[in-house]
Structures are given as C-alpha cells and as structure tokens.
mmCIF file of C-alpha atoms in Angstrom:
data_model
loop_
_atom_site.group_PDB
_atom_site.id
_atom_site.type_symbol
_atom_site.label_atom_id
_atom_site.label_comp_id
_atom_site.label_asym_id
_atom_site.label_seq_id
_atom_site.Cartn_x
_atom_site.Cartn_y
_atom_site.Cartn_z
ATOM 1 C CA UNK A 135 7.613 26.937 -9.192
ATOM 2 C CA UNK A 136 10.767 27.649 -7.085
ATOM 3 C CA UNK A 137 13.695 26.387 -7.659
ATOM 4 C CA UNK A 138 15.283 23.709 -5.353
ATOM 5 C CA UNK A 139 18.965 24.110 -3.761
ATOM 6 C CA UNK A 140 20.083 21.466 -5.498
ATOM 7 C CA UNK A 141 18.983 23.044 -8.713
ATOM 8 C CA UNK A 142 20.370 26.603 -7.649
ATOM 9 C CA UNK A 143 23.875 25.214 -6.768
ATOM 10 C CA UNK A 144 23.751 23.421 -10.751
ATOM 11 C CA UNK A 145 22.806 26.624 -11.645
ATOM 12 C CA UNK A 146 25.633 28.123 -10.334
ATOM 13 C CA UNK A 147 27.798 25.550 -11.729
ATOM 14 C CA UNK A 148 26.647 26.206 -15.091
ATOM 15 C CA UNK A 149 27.257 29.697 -14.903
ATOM 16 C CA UNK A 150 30.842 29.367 -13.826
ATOM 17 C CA UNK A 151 32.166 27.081 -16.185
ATOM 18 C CA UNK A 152 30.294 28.884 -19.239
ATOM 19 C CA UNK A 153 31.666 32.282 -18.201
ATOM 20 C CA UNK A 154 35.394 30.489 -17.482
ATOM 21 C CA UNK A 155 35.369 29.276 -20.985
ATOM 22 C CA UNK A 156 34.812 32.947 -22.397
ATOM 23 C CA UNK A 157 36.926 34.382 -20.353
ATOM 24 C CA UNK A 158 39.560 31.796 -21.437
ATOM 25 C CA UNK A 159 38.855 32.734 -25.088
ATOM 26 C CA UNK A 160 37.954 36.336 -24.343
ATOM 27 C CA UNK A 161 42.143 36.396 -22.802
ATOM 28 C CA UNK A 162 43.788 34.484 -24.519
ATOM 29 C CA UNK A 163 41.691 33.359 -27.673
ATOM 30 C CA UNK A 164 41.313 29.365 -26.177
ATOM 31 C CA UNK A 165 38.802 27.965 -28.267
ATOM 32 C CA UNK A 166 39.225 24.886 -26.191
ATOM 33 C CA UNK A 167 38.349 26.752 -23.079
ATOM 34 C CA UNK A 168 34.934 28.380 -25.073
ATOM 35 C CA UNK A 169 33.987 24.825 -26.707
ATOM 36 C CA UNK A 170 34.842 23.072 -23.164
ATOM 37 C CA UNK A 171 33.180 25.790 -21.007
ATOM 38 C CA UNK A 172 30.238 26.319 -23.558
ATOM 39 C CA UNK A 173 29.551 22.130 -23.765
ATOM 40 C CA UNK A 174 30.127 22.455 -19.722
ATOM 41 C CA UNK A 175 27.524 24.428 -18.868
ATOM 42 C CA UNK A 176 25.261 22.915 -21.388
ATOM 43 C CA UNK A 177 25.537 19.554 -20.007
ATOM 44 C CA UNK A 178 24.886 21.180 -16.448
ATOM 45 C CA UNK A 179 21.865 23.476 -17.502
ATOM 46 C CA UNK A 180 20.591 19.857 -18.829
ATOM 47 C CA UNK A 181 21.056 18.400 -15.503
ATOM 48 C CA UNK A 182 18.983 21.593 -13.894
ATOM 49 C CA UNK A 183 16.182 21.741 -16.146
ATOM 50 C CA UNK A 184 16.140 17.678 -14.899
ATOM 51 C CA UNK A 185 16.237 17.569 -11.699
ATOM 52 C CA UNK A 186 13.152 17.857 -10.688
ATOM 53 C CA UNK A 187 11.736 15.708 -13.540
ATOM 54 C CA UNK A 188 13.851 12.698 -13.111
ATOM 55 C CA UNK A 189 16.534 13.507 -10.304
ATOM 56 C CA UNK A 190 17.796 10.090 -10.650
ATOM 57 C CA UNK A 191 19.277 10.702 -14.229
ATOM 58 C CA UNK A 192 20.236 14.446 -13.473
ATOM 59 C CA UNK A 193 21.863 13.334 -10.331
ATOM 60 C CA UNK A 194 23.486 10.541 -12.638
ATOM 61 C CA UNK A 195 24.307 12.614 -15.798
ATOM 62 C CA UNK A 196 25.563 15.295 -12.931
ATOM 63 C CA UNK A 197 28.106 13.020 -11.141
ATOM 64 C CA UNK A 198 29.705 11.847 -14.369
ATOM 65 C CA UNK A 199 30.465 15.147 -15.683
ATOM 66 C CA UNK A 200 31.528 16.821 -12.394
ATOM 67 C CA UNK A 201 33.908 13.986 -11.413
ATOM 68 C CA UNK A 202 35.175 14.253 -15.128
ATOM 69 C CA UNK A 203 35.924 17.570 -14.561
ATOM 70 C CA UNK A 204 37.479 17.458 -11.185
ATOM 71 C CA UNK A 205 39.941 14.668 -13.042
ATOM 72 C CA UNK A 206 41.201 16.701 -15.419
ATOM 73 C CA UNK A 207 41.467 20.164 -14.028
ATOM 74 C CA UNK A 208 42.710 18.380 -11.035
ATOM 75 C CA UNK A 209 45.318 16.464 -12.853
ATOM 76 C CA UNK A 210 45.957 20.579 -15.041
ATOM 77 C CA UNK A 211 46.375 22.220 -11.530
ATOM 78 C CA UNK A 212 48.748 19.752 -10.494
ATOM 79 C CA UNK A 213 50.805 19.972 -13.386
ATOM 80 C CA UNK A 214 50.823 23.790 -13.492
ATOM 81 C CA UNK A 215 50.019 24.842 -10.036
ATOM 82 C CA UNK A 216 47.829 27.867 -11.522
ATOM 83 C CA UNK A 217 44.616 28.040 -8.621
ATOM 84 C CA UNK A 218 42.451 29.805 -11.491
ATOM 85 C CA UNK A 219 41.065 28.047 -13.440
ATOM 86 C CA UNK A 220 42.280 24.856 -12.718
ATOM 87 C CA UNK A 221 42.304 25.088 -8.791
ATOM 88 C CA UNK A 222 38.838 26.253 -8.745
ATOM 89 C CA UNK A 223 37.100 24.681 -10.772
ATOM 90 C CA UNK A 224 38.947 20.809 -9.346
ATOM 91 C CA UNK A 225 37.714 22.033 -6.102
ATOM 92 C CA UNK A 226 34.393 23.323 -7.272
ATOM 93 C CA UNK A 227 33.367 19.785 -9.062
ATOM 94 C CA UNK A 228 34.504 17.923 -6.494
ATOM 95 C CA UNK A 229 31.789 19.577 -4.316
ATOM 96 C CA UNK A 230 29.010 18.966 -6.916
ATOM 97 C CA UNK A 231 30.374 15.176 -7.302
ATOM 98 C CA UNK A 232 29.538 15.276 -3.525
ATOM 99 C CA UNK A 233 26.340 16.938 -3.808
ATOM 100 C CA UNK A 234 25.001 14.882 -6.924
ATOM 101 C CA UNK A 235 26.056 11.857 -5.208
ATOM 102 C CA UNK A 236 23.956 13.048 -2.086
ATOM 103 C CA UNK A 237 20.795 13.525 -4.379
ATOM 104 C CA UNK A 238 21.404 9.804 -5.814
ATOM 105 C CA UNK A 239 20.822 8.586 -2.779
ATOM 106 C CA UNK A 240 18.485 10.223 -1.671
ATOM 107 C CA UNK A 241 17.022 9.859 -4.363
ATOM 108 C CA UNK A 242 16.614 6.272 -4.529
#
C-alpha cells in the first residue's frame, strides 16, 4: 500500500525531531532534547501509522502536538534568536499545524 503525502510529510516530521533530539544529546549531552525529540517523533510516527485508519484522530492528535511545538520552540527562538533548532523546527510545525488542520477538514 503506498503511502499518502500527508503520511510522507509526518514521516518526515518524525524523522527530524527524533534525529534533533540526538543530535542535541549527541553535542551537548541534553537529555531533554533526546527524551523531547525521542517522545516527538513517537507521538508523530503514531499519527502516521493513523492516518489512514482514522485520519480524523491523527489529523487531531497531529495538530495538538505540532502547534505545541511551534509554541514553545517559537517562544525558545525568540528568546535566544538561535535559527537551529529552535527556528526550524517553530517554522517546521507551524507548517504541519497547517497541513493537519487541512486534513481535518477535509476530512470531515
């Protein structure tokens, strides 16, 4: 069964915030970042193993965490003005918030 782009994108997503939370431990030996990265991308390979079963709830599940994380890296890169992580990964969720919010409605 292939994939869908909304699925690909959460995919994506996944991938970027697990590997940003081992490269925050790998540098400078964050646990935070591993813990917050690793829980991250869990949540998000949830939401892509459940799209296509239940898109409503993944689309759901997928807003709350991605506008969770835009608040608070948003709120990180505007208190330290670093672009990576915080800048990225702000602007990154805000694009899925966008995108899971598309699939709610389309979805209903």
């Amino acid at each position: 069964m292939e994939s869908s782009m909304s699925q690909k994108f959460t995919l994506v997503y996944a991938s970027l915030l697990g590997a940003g939370g081992l490269m925050g431990y790998l540098k400078r030996g964050s646990k935070i970042s591993l813990v917050a990265g690793g829980g991250s991308a869990a949540l998000f390979y949830y939401v892509y193993k459940e799209l296509p079963v239940n898109p409503v709830l993944a689309s759901s599940i997928g807003i709350v965490g991605s506008v969770a994380l835009t608040g608070m890296m948003g709120s990180r890169y505007l208190r330290t003005r670093k672009v990576v992580p915080a800048g990225v990964v702000s602007i990154v969720s805000l694009v899925m918030t966008g995108a899971y919010l598309h699939g709610l409605i389309r979805s209903s």
